[in-house]
CSV table of C-alpha atoms and ligand atoms in Angstrom, one decimal:
chain,number,residue,atom,x,y,z
A,30,MET,CA,-90.1,53.6,285.7
A,31,GLU,CA,-90.3,51.6,288.8
A,32,ILE,CA,-86.7,50.8,289.0
A,33,PHE,CA,-86.6,48.5,292.0
A,34,LYS,CA,-89.5,46.4,290.7
A,35,TYR,CA,-87.5,45.9,287.4
A,36,LEU,CA,-84.3,45.1,289.3
A,37,GLU,CA,-86.1,42.5,291.4
A,38,GLN,CA,-87.9,41.0,288.5
A,39,TYR,CA,-84.7,40.4,286.5
A,40,ASP,CA,-82.4,39.7,289.4
A,41,TYR,CA,-80.0,42.7,289.1
A,42,GLU,CA,-77.5,43.2,291.9
A,43,GLN,CA,-76.6,46.9,291.6
A,44,VAL,CA,-76.9,50.1,289.6
A,45,VAL,CA,-74.5,53.0,290.1
A,46,PHE,CA,-75.3,56.5,288.9
A,47,CYS,CA,-72.1,58.5,288.3
A,48,GLN,CA,-72.0,62.3,287.7
A,49,ASP,CA,-69.2,64.7,287.5
A,50,LYS,CA,-70.2,68.3,286.9
A,51,GLN,CA,-66.8,69.6,285.7
A,52,SER,CA,-66.4,67.0,283.0
A,53,GLY,CA,-70.1,66.5,282.2
A,54,LEU,CA,-69.9,62.8,283.0
A,55,LYS,CA,-73.3,61.2,283.3
A,56,ALA,CA,-72.9,57.4,283.4
A,57,ILE,CA,-74.9,54.4,284.6
A,58,ILE,CA,-73.1,51.2,285.6
A,59,ALA,CA,-75.4,48.2,285.8
A,60,ILE,CA,-74.2,45.1,287.5
A,61,HIS,CA,-76.5,42.2,286.7
A,62,ASP,CA,-75.0,39.0,288.3
A,63,THR,CA,-71.6,38.2,289.8
A,64,THR,CA,-72.1,34.6,290.6
A,65,LEU,CA,-69.4,33.5,288.2
A,66,GLY,CA,-67.0,36.3,289.1
A,67,PRO,CA,-66.6,40.1,288.8
A,68,ALA,CA,-68.9,41.7,286.2
A,69,LEU,CA,-67.1,42.4,282.9
A,70,GLY,CA,-68.8,44.4,280.2
A,71,GLY,CA,-68.0,47.4,278.0
A,72,THR,CA,-68.8,51.1,278.2
A,73,ARG,CA,-71.2,52.4,275.6
A,74,MET,CA,-71.4,56.2,274.8
A,75,TRP,CA,-74.6,57.2,273.0
A,76,THR,CA,-77.0,60.1,272.7
A,77,TYR,CA,-80.1,58.6,274.4
A,78,GLU,CA,-83.5,60.1,273.9
A,79,SER,CA,-84.1,60.1,277.6
A,80,GLU,CA,-82.5,59.1,280.9
A,81,GLU,CA,-85.0,56.2,281.1
A,82,ALA,CA,-83.8,54.9,277.7
A,83,ALA,CA,-80.2,55.0,278.9
A,84,ILE,CA,-81.0,53.1,282.1
A,85,ILE,CA,-83.0,50.5,280.2
A,86,ASP,CA,-80.1,50.1,277.7
A,87,ALA,CA,-77.5,49.7,280.5
A,88,LEU,CA,-79.7,47.1,282.2
A,89,ARG,CA,-80.4,45.0,279.1
A,90,LEU,CA,-76.8,45.1,278.0
A,91,ALA,CA,-75.6,44.1,281.5
A,92,LYS,CA,-77.9,41.1,281.6
A,93,GLY,CA,-76.7,40.1,278.1
A,94,MET,CA,-73.1,40.2,279.4
A,95,THR,CA,-74.0,37.7,282.3
A,96,TYR,CA,-75.3,35.3,279.6
A,97,LYS,CA,-72.4,36.0,277.2
A,98,ASN,CA,-69.7,35.5,279.8
A,99,ALA,CA,-71.4,32.3,281.1
A,100,ALA,CA,-72.0,30.8,277.7
A,101,ALA,CA,-68.4,31.6,276.7
A,102,GLY,CA,-67.1,29.6,279.7
A,103,LEU,CA,-65.6,32.7,281.4
A,104,ASN,CA,-65.4,33.0,285.1
A,105,LEU,CA,-67.0,36.4,285.0
A,106,GLY,CA,-70.3,38.0,285.7
A,107,GLY,CA,-72.3,40.5,283.7
A,108,GLY,CA,-72.3,44.3,283.8
A,109,LYS,CA,-72.3,47.2,281.4
A,110,THR,CA,-72.0,51.0,281.5
A,111,VAL,CA,-73.6,53.6,279.4
A,112,ILE,CA,-72.3,57.2,279.3
A,113,ILE,CA,-74.9,59.7,278.1
A,114,GLY,CA,-73.4,61.9,275.4
A,115,ASP,CA,-72.3,62.2,271.8
A,116,PRO,CA,-69.0,60.3,271.4
A,117,ARG,CA,-68.0,62.7,268.5
A,118,LYS,CA,-68.4,65.9,270.6
A,119,ASP,CA,-68.8,65.3,274.3
A,120,LYS,CA,-65.7,63.3,275.3
A,121,ASN,CA,-62.8,64.8,277.3
A,122,GLU,CA,-59.9,63.5,279.4
A,123,GLU,CA,-61.5,64.5,282.7
A,124,MET,CA,-64.7,62.6,281.9
A,125,PHE,CA,-62.9,59.2,281.5
A,126,ARG,CA,-60.7,59.8,284.5
A,127,ALA,CA,-63.7,60.7,286.6
A,128,PHE,CA,-65.4,57.5,285.4
A,129,GLY,CA,-62.3,55.5,286.2
A,130,ARG,CA,-62.5,56.7,289.8
A,131,TYR,CA,-66.1,55.5,290.0
A,132,ILE,CA,-65.0,52.1,288.7
A,133,GLN,CA,-62.1,52.0,291.2
A,134,GLY,CA,-64.7,52.7,293.9
A,135,LEU,CA,-66.4,49.4,293.1
A,136,ASN,CA,-63.1,47.7,294.0
A,137,GLY,CA,-63.2,45.0,291.3
A,138,ARG,CA,-66.9,44.2,291.3
A,139,TYR,CA,-67.1,45.7,287.8
A,140,ILE,CA,-64.4,45.7,285.0
A,141,THR,CA,-64.9,47.7,281.9
A,142,ALA,CA,-63.8,47.6,278.2
A,143,GLU,CA,-64.9,49.1,274.9
A,144,ASP,CA,-68.3,49.2,273.4
A,145,VAL,CA,-70.1,51.3,270.7
A,146,GLY,CA,-68.8,54.9,271.0
A,147,THR,CA,-65.7,54.2,273.1
A,148,THR,CA,-62.1,53.4,272.0
A,149,VAL,CA,-58.8,52.1,273.2
A,150,ALA,CA,-57.7,55.7,273.9
A,151,ASP,CA,-60.7,56.1,276.2
A,152,MET,CA,-59.8,52.9,278.1
A,153,ASP,CA,-56.2,54.1,278.5
A,154,LEU,CA,-57.6,57.3,280.2
A,155,ILE,CA,-59.7,55.1,282.5
A,156,HIS,CA,-56.6,53.1,283.3
A,157,GLU,CA,-55.0,56.2,284.7
A,158,GLU,CA,-57.4,55.8,287.6
A,159,THR,CA,-58.0,52.1,287.9
A,160,ASP,CA,-56.7,48.6,287.0
A,161,TYR,CA,-60.3,47.4,286.6
A,162,VAL,CA,-60.3,48.1,282.8
A,163,THR,CA,-59.4,45.9,279.8
A,164,GLY,CA,-59.0,46.5,276.1
A,165,ILE,CA,-56.2,49.0,276.9
A,166,SER,CA,-53.3,49.7,274.5
A,167,PRO,CA,-50.9,46.9,273.5
A,168,ALA,CA,-48.2,49.2,274.8
A,169,PHE,CA,-49.4,48.3,278.3
A,170,GLY,CA,-49.1,44.6,277.4
A,171,SER,CA,-52.8,44.5,276.8
A,172,SER,CA,-55.1,43.3,274.0
A,173,GLY,CA,-56.1,46.6,272.4
A,174,ASN,CA,-59.2,46.9,270.2
A,175,PRO,CA,-61.5,43.9,270.6
A,176,SER,CA,-63.4,44.4,267.3
A,177,PRO,CA,-61.2,42.3,265.0
A,178,VAL,CA,-61.4,39.4,267.4
A,179,THR,CA,-65.1,39.8,267.8
A,180,ALA,CA,-65.3,39.7,264.0
A,181,TYR,CA,-63.3,36.5,263.8
A,182,GLY,CA,-65.6,34.8,266.3
A,183,VAL,CA,-68.6,35.9,264.4
A,184,TYR,CA,-67.1,34.5,261.2
A,185,ARG,CA,-66.4,31.1,262.9
A,186,GLY,CA,-69.9,31.0,264.4
A,187,MET,CA,-71.5,31.9,261.1
A,188,LYS,CA,-69.7,28.9,259.5
A,189,ALA,CA,-71.1,26.6,262.2
A,190,ALA,CA,-74.6,28.0,261.6
A,191,ALA,CA,-74.2,27.6,257.8
A,192,LYS,CA,-73.2,24.0,258.3
A,193,ALA,CA,-76.6,23.3,260.1
A,194,ALA,CA,-78.5,25.2,257.4
A,195,PHE,CA,-76.8,24.2,254.2
A,196,GLY,CA,-74.9,20.9,255.1
A,197,SER,CA,-71.5,22.5,254.7
A,198,ASP,CA,-69.7,25.2,256.6
A,199,SER,CA,-68.1,26.6,253.4
A,200,LEU,CA,-69.2,30.2,252.8
A,201,GLU,CA,-67.8,30.2,249.3
A,202,GLY,CA,-70.5,31.6,246.9
A,203,LYS,CA,-72.9,32.3,249.7
A,204,VAL,CA,-74.7,35.6,249.5
A,205,ILE,CA,-74.4,37.5,252.9
A,206,ALA,CA,-76.3,40.7,253.7
A,207,VAL,CA,-74.3,42.7,256.2
A,208,GLN,CA,-76.1,45.5,258.1
A,209,GLY,CA,-73.6,48.1,259.4
A,210,VAL,CA,-70.0,47.9,258.3
A,211,GLY,CA,-68.3,49.5,261.3
A,212,ASN,CA,-65.4,48.2,263.4
A,213,VAL,CA,-66.6,44.6,263.7
A,214,ALA,CA,-68.3,44.2,260.4
A,215,TYR,CA,-65.5,45.6,258.3
A,216,ASN,CA,-63.2,42.9,259.7
A,217,LEU,CA,-66.0,40.3,259.3
A,218,CYS,CA,-66.4,41.3,255.6
A,219,ARG,CA,-62.7,40.8,255.1
A,220,HIS,CA,-62.9,37.1,256.3
A,221,LEU,CA,-66.0,36.5,254.3
A,222,HIS,CA,-64.5,38.0,251.1
A,223,GLU,CA,-61.4,35.9,251.6
A,224,GLU,CA,-63.5,32.8,251.7
A,225,GLY,CA,-65.3,33.8,248.4
A,226,ALA,CA,-68.7,35.0,249.8
A,227,GLN,CA,-70.7,37.6,247.9
A,228,LEU,CA,-71.4,40.6,250.1
A,229,ILE,CA,-74.4,43.0,250.2
A,230,VAL,CA,-73.8,45.8,252.6
A,231,THR,CA,-75.5,48.8,254.1
A,232,ASP,CA,-74.6,51.5,256.6
A,233,ILE,CA,-75.9,55.0,257.4
A,234,ASN,CA,-72.2,56.0,257.1
A,235,LYS,CA,-71.5,56.4,253.4
A,236,GLU,CA,-67.7,56.2,253.7
A,237,ALA,CA,-68.0,52.9,255.5
A,238,VAL,CA,-70.1,51.5,252.7
A,239,GLN,CA,-67.7,52.8,250.1
A,240,ARG,CA,-64.8,51.1,251.7
A,241,ALA,CA,-66.6,47.8,251.7
A,242,VAL,CA,-67.6,48.2,248.0
A,243,GLU,CA,-64.0,49.1,247.0
A,244,GLU,CA,-62.1,46.5,249.1
A,245,PHE,CA,-64.5,43.6,249.0
A,246,GLY,CA,-66.5,44.1,245.8
A,247,ALA,CA,-69.7,44.4,248.0
A,248,ARG,CA,-73.0,45.5,246.5
A,249,ALA,CA,-74.4,48.5,248.4
A,250,VAL,CA,-78.1,48.9,249.3
A,251,ASP,CA,-80.0,51.5,251.3
A,252,PRO,CA,-80.4,50.8,255.0
A,253,ASN,CA,-84.1,49.9,254.7
A,254,GLU,CA,-83.5,47.5,251.8
A,255,ILE,CA,-81.2,45.2,253.6
A,256,TYR,CA,-83.9,43.0,255.2
A,257,GLY,CA,-85.6,42.1,251.9
A,258,VAL,CA,-82.6,41.3,249.7
A,259,GLU,CA,-82.2,37.8,248.2
A,260,CYS,CA,-79.4,36.2,250.4
A,261,ASP,CA,-78.4,33.1,252.3
A,262,ILE,CA,-77.4,34.8,255.5
A,263,TYR,CA,-78.4,38.0,257.2
A,264,ALA,CA,-75.7,39.5,259.4
A,265,PRO,CA,-76.9,42.2,261.8
A,266,CYS,CA,-73.9,44.2,262.8
A,267,ALA,CA,-75.3,47.7,263.7
A,268,LEU,CA,-77.5,48.2,266.7
A,269,GLY,CA,-80.1,45.9,268.4
A,270,ALA,CA,-83.7,44.9,267.8
A,271,THR,CA,-83.5,44.6,264.0
A,272,VAL,CA,-85.3,41.2,264.1
A,273,ASN,CA,-88.9,42.4,264.7
A,274,ASP,CA,-92.4,42.4,263.4
A,275,ASP,CA,-91.6,44.7,260.5
A,276,THR,CA,-88.4,43.0,259.3
A,277,ILE,CA,-89.2,39.3,259.7
A,278,PRO,CA,-91.8,39.1,256.9
A,279,GLN,CA,-89.1,40.6,254.5
A,280,LEU,CA,-86.3,38.2,255.4
A,281,LYS,CA,-85.2,35.7,252.7
A,282,ALA,CA,-82.2,34.4,254.6
A,283,LYS,CA,-82.0,30.9,256.0
A,284,VAL,CA,-79.4,32.0,258.6
A,285,ILE,CA,-79.2,35.0,260.9
A,286,ALA,CA,-75.7,35.4,262.3
A,287,GLY,CA,-74.1,38.7,263.2
A,288,ALA,CA,-72.3,40.8,265.8
A,289,ALA,CA,-75.0,43.1,267.2
A,290,ASN,CA,-76.1,42.8,270.8
A,291,ASN,CA,-79.8,42.2,271.5
A,292,GLN,CA,-80.8,41.3,267.9
A,293,LEU,CA,-84.3,40.0,268.8
A,294,LYS,CA,-86.6,42.9,269.6
A,295,ASP,CA,-88.5,40.5,271.9
A,296,THR,CA,-88.1,36.8,272.7
A,297,ARG,CA,-91.3,36.1,270.7
A,298,HIS,CA,-89.4,37.1,267.6
A,299,GLY,CA,-87.0,34.3,268.3
A,300,ASP,CA,-90.0,31.9,268.4
A,301,ILE,CA,-91.3,33.2,265.1
A,302,ILE,CA,-88.0,32.8,263.2
A,303,HIS,CA,-87.6,29.3,264.7
A,304,GLU,CA,-91.0,28.3,263.3
A,305,MET,CA,-90.0,29.7,259.9
A,306,GLY,CA,-87.0,27.3,259.9
A,307,ILE,CA,-84.4,30.1,260.1
A,308,ILE,CA,-81.2,29.1,261.9
A,309,TYR,CA,-80.5,31.9,264.4
A,310,ALA,CA,-77.0,32.0,265.9
A,311,PRO,CA,-77.8,33.6,269.3
A,312,ASP,CA,-76.1,37.1,269.5
A,313,TYR,CA,-74.3,36.7,272.8
A,314,VAL,CA,-72.9,33.3,271.8
A,315,ILE,CA,-71.6,34.3,268.4
A,316,ASN,CA,-70.3,37.8,269.4
A,317,ALA,CA,-68.3,36.7,272.5
A,318,GLY,CA,-64.9,37.0,270.7
A,319,GLY,CA,-64.2,40.5,272.0
A,320,VAL,CA,-65.0,39.8,275.6
A,321,ILE,CA,-63.0,36.5,275.5
A,322,ASN,CA,-60.1,38.5,274.2
A,323,VAL,CA,-60.2,41.3,276.7
A,324,ALA,CA,-60.8,38.8,279.6
A,325,ASP,CA,-57.5,37.1,278.8
A,326,GLU,CA,-55.8,40.3,280.1
A,327,LEU,CA,-56.8,39.2,283.6
A,328,TYR,CA,-54.3,36.4,283.3
A,329,GLY,CA,-51.6,38.5,281.6
A,330,TYR,CA,-52.6,38.8,277.9
A,331,ASN,CA,-51.6,36.0,275.6
A,332,HIS,CA,-52.9,36.4,272.0
A,333,ASP,CA,-52.6,32.7,271.0
A,334,ARG,CA,-54.4,31.5,274.2
A,335,ALA,CA,-57.2,34.1,273.6
A,336,MET,CA,-57.6,33.0,270.0
A,337,LYS,CA,-57.8,29.4,271.0
A,338,LYS,CA,-60.6,30.2,273.3
A,339,VAL,CA,-62.3,32.2,270.6
A,340,GLU,CA,-62.3,29.1,268.4
A,341,THR,CA,-64.8,27.6,270.9
A,342,ILE,CA,-67.5,29.9,269.5
A,343,TYR,CA,-67.8,27.4,266.6
A,344,THR,CA,-68.5,24.5,268.9
A,345,ASN,CA,-70.7,26.6,271.1
A,346,ILE,CA,-73.0,27.5,268.2
A,347,GLU,CA,-73.0,23.8,267.2
A,348,LYS,CA,-74.0,22.9,270.8
A,349,VAL,CA,-76.8,25.5,270.9
A,350,ILE,CA,-78.2,24.2,267.6
A,351,GLU,CA,-78.0,20.6,268.9
A,352,ILE,CA,-79.9,21.5,272.1
A,353,SER,CA,-82.5,23.4,270.0
A,354,LYS,CA,-83.0,20.3,267.7
A,355,ARG,CA,-83.0,17.8,270.6
A,356,ASP,CA,-85.5,19.7,272.8
A,357,GLY,CA,-87.5,21.3,269.9
A,358,ILE,CA,-86.9,24.8,271.2
A,359,PRO,CA,-85.6,28.0,269.6
A,360,THR,CA,-81.9,28.6,269.6
A,361,TYR,CA,-82.1,31.7,271.8
A,362,LEU,CA,-83.8,29.6,274.5
A,363,ALA,CA,-81.2,26.8,274.1
A,364,ALA,CA,-78.4,29.4,274.6
A,365,ASP,CA,-80.2,30.8,277.7
A,366,ARG,CA,-80.4,27.3,279.1
A,367,MET,CA,-76.7,26.6,278.4
A,368,ALA,CA,-75.7,29.8,280.2
A,369,GLU,CA,-78.1,29.4,283.1
A,370,GLU,CA,-77.1,25.8,283.7
A,371,ARG,CA,-73.4,26.8,283.9
A,372,ILE,CA,-74.2,29.6,286.4
A,373,GLU,CA,-76.1,27.1,288.5
A,374,ARG,CA,-73.3,24.5,288.3
A,375,MET,CA,-70.6,27.0,289.2
A,376,ARG,CA,-72.5,28.7,292.0
A,377,ASN,CA,-70.3,27.2,294.7
A,378,SER,CA,-67.0,27.6,292.8
A,379,ARG,CA,-66.7,31.3,293.0
A,380,SER,CA,-64.3,31.3,295.9
A,381,GLN,CA,-61.7,29.5,293.8
A,382,PHE,CA,-61.5,32.4,291.4
A,383,LEU,CA,-61.7,35.2,293.9
A,384,GLN,CA,-58.8,35.2,296.3
A,385,ASN,CA,-59.6,36.6,299.7
A,386,GLY,CA,-62.4,38.6,298.0
A,387,HIS,CA,-59.9,40.1,295.5
A,388,HIS,CA,-60.1,39.5,291.8
A,389,ILE,CA,-57.2,37.9,290.1
A,390,LEU,CA,-56.7,41.2,288.3
A,391,SER,CA,-55.2,42.7,291.5
A,392,ARG,CA,-52.0,40.8,290.6
A,393,ARG,CA,-51.4,43.2,287.8
B,9,NAD,N1,-66.8,45.9,269.1
B,9,NAD,C1,-66.9,44.7,269.6
B,9,NAD,O1,-65.9,44.1,269.9
B,9,NAD,C2,-68.2,44.1,269.9
B,9,NAD,C3,-68.3,43.0,270.6
B,9,NAD,C4,-69.6,42.4,270.8
B,9,NAD,C5,-70.7,43.0,270.3
B,9,NAD,N2,-70.6,44.1,269.5
B,9,NAD,C6,-71.8,44.7,269.0
B,9,NAD,O2,-71.7,44.7,267.5
B,9,NAD,C7,-72.3,45.8,267.0
B,9,NAD,C8,-71.3,46.6,266.1
B,9,NAD,O3,-70.2,47.0,267.0
B,9,NAD,P1,-69.0,47.9,266.4
B,9,NAD,O4,-68.0,47.9,267.4
B,9,NAD,O5,-68.7,47.4,265.0
B,9,NAD,O6,-69.8,49.3,266.3
B,9,NAD,P2,-69.5,50.5,265.2
B,9,NAD,O7,-70.2,51.7,265.8
B,9,NAD,O8,-68.1,50.6,264.8
B,9,NAD,O9,-70.3,50.0,263.9
B,9,NAD,C9,-71.7,50.0,263.8
B,9,NAD,C10,-72.0,50.5,262.4
B,9,NAD,O10,-73.4,50.4,262.2
B,9,NAD,C11,-73.8,51.6,261.5
B,9,NAD,N3,-75.3,51.8,261.7
B,9,NAD,C12,-75.9,52.3,262.8
B,9,NAD,N4,-77.2,52.3,262.6
B,9,NAD,C13,-77.4,51.8,261.4
B,9,NAD,C14,-78.6,51.5,260.6
B,9,NAD,N5,-79.8,51.8,261.1
B,9,NAD,N6,-78.5,50.9,259.4
B,9,NAD,C15,-77.2,50.6,259.0
B,9,NAD,N7,-76.1,50.9,259.6
B,9,NAD,C16,-76.2,51.4,260.8
B,9,NAD,C17,-72.9,52.7,262.0
B,9,NAD,O11,-72.9,53.8,261.1
B,9,NAD,C18,-71.6,52.0,262.2
B,9,NAD,O12,-70.8,52.0,261.0
B,9,NAD,C19,-72.9,46.6,268.2
B,9,NAD,O13,-74.2,46.2,268.4
B,9,NAD,C20,-72.0,46.1,269.4
B,9,NAD,O14,-72.7,46.2,270.6
B,9,NAD,C21,-69.4,44.7,269.3
B,10,LIG,C1,-66.0,43.6,277.0
B,10,LIG,C2,-66.3,43.9,275.6
B,10,LIG,C3,-65.3,43.8,274.6
B,10,LIG,C4,-67.7,44.1,275.4
B,10,LIG,C5,-68.3,44.1,274.0
B,10,LIG,N1,-68.6,45.4,273.6
B,10,LIG,C6,-69.4,43.2,274.0
B,10,LIG,O1,-70.6,43.6,273.9
B,10,LIG,O2,-69.3,42.0,274.1
């Protein structure tokens, strides 16, 4: 791949390759844009097919964080890390400490947190080497696992999207197809069940499915069946790119609202579902609860304050739908405009957040 051509085309600032022979660390930190502040984004650990696939994932996810943080109203830029490896087998203490030293070397330009394949315990190890990490244990006065808060934000955003599609934001009696019932979606299903929604779930992990069936009375289907089930809402909560040429013709849902990052395989898939009259709650707007929660640690974590900010996801989804209707554009484009306009507006305010070039976190 022609890396510099790609970085130039999509305006990336920096990519850092980190390797540590002793621990086996192979990580890529991608910093997309720091106009609004230091780049905050999680660390994903995954078994990539190739190094190129890992680089592309880091780059796409980092850009997504620029838009997510901007749309959520955070004074933070976008970045992300991927660690190449199997999170079930390849983790060790030295690896996360070596990674922590690389983050420290960036001196606050990048702050990390959890993503798929990493946990609060991993963040605690990184914290041995750097302060530029969030989502660490509540024992440190921090916010811990972001997933339940992400789930709550998705639940609120789903209600806002339902209001636009069905005239009411009540999810009682609505049939919701949930793809992947992992950390976020398990908590999402709990909220939906409590509101009286009927759940259809799938996961490649049978135990996760069983738990949702037992606890929430969900109906289980095979992974490939989830797209075509009769339902009101499709909630993608596994990995990305599930809204694509193969799945769109199968969809019966009037709303797509879920936790996964990069749900549209390509932007043209956002155009197609818009033309079909499906209300799509843009991924990075609806799933911002986790980053809003961990970002609050930068001010000295306060759960009530963080949850109040997470509530804005409801109005942000409403705003995006409003712009989409007003300008006759798909919701993914409306969200991009909202994020880009904020970055432009705030371009000259950065100095108010960074004090003498040091991030507010340095107070900790
Ligand atoms: N955890 C957070 O706070 C957070 C925040 C924002 C976005 N996200 C995104 O939400 C998604 C879920 O995150 P998570 O933390 O719950 O991850 P997770 O790994 O706990 O859950 C994902 C689940 O999806 C399942 N899965 C994988 N491939 C599948 C397939 N093809 N069909 C069905 N199920 C499949 C996995 O077995 C797992 O149970 C990810 O895309 C993540 O990037 C998470
Ligand atoms: C900083 C985080 C909690 C990041 C989260 N994994 C996300 O994609 O938003």
